[in-house]
Amino acid sequence: MNKRQRKKKLQKSCDHRFSARIREILILITDEYEKFLTNEECPDLTDELSENLYSKILLRIDERNKIE
């Protein structure tokens, strides 16, 4: 499933439960996790992957706050 299909599926299934920001974060997490899987690596969710995601999520939130 590509990013666009995943985003549509997530939007359909979670529209009433999640805000747009949370959906974007979930999609970002899924994308990052899939990058590790396609590299045939087993990610350590407490180390490299989580640090990378944390920084990307903070950047995304900062970008959104600047827009608003």
Tab-separated table of C-alpha atoms in Angstrom:
chain	number	residue	atom	x	y	z
A	1	MET	CA	0.000	0.000	0.000
A	2	ASN	CA	1.498	3.321	-0.994
A	3	LYS	CA	1.405	6.528	1.034
A	4	ARG	CA	-1.607	7.937	-0.789
A	5	GLN	CA	-3.694	4.777	-0.345
A	6	ARG	CA	-2.693	4.522	3.300
A	7	LYS	CA	-3.617	8.168	3.893
A	8	LYS	CA	-7.056	7.697	2.307
A	9	LYS	CA	-7.685	4.544	4.320
A	10	LEU	CA	-6.615	6.227	7.536
A	11	GLN	CA	-8.768	9.270	6.823
A	12	LYS	CA	-11.834	7.126	6.150
A	13	SER	CA	-11.403	4.941	9.205
A	14	CYS	CA	-10.395	7.619	11.693
A	15	ASP	CA	-12.212	10.791	10.660
A	16	HIS	CA	-14.421	10.894	13.710
A	17	ARG	CA	-11.790	9.808	16.212
A	18	PHE	CA	-8.671	11.733	15.204
A	19	SER	CA	-7.864	15.287	14.263
A	20	ALA	CA	-5.980	16.061	11.063
A	21	ARG	CA	-2.760	16.574	13.012
A	22	ILE	CA	-2.957	13.181	14.646
A	23	ARG	CA	-3.686	11.525	11.282
A	24	GLU	CA	-0.599	13.193	9.792
A	25	ILE	CA	1.532	11.997	12.688
A	26	LEU	CA	0.223	8.440	12.341
A	27	ILE	CA	0.995	8.469	8.622
A	28	LEU	CA	4.491	9.811	9.334
A	29	ILE	CA	5.114	7.064	11.885
A	30	THR	CA	3.911	4.397	9.468
A	31	ASP	CA	6.110	5.748	6.673
A	32	GLU	CA	9.206	5.813	8.865
A	33	TYR	CA	8.551	2.297	10.116
A	34	GLU	CA	8.106	1.011	6.552
A	35	LYS	CA	11.436	2.592	5.547
A	36	PHE	CA	13.156	0.453	8.148
A	37	LEU	CA	11.288	-2.650	7.029
A	38	THR	CA	12.174	-2.137	3.363
A	39	ASN	CA	15.825	-1.920	4.373
A	40	GLU	CA	15.362	-5.363	5.931
A	41	GLU	CA	16.305	-3.996	9.316
A	42	CYS	CA	14.496	-4.629	12.521
A	43	PRO	CA	14.042	-1.190	14.052
A	44	ASP	CA	14.646	-0.620	17.714
A	45	LEU	CA	11.612	1.484	18.520
A	46	THR	CA	13.187	2.876	21.655
A	47	ASP	CA	16.328	4.196	20.009
A	48	GLU	CA	17.026	5.391	16.490
A	49	LEU	CA	13.508	5.182	15.084
A	50	SER	CA	11.832	6.869	18.016
A	51	GLU	CA	14.406	9.683	18.111
A	52	ASN	CA	13.989	10.259	14.389
A	53	LEU	CA	10.207	10.270	14.651
A	54	TYR	CA	10.214	12.513	17.687
A	55	SER	CA	12.261	15.165	15.906
A	56	LYS	CA	10.132	14.945	12.754
A	57	ILE	CA	6.916	15.185	14.742
A	58	LEU	CA	8.180	18.261	16.586
A	59	LEU	CA	9.162	19.879	13.282
A	60	ARG	CA	5.734	19.099	11.822
A	61	ILE	CA	3.970	20.600	14.843
A	62	ASP	CA	6.163	23.721	14.673
A	63	GLU	CA	5.377	24.119	10.962
A	64	ARG	CA	1.649	23.821	11.639
A	65	ASN	CA	1.803	26.352	14.459
A	66	LYS	CA	3.574	28.860	12.188
A	67	ILE	CA	0.847	28.460	9.550
A	68	GLU	CA	-1.929	29.028	12.057
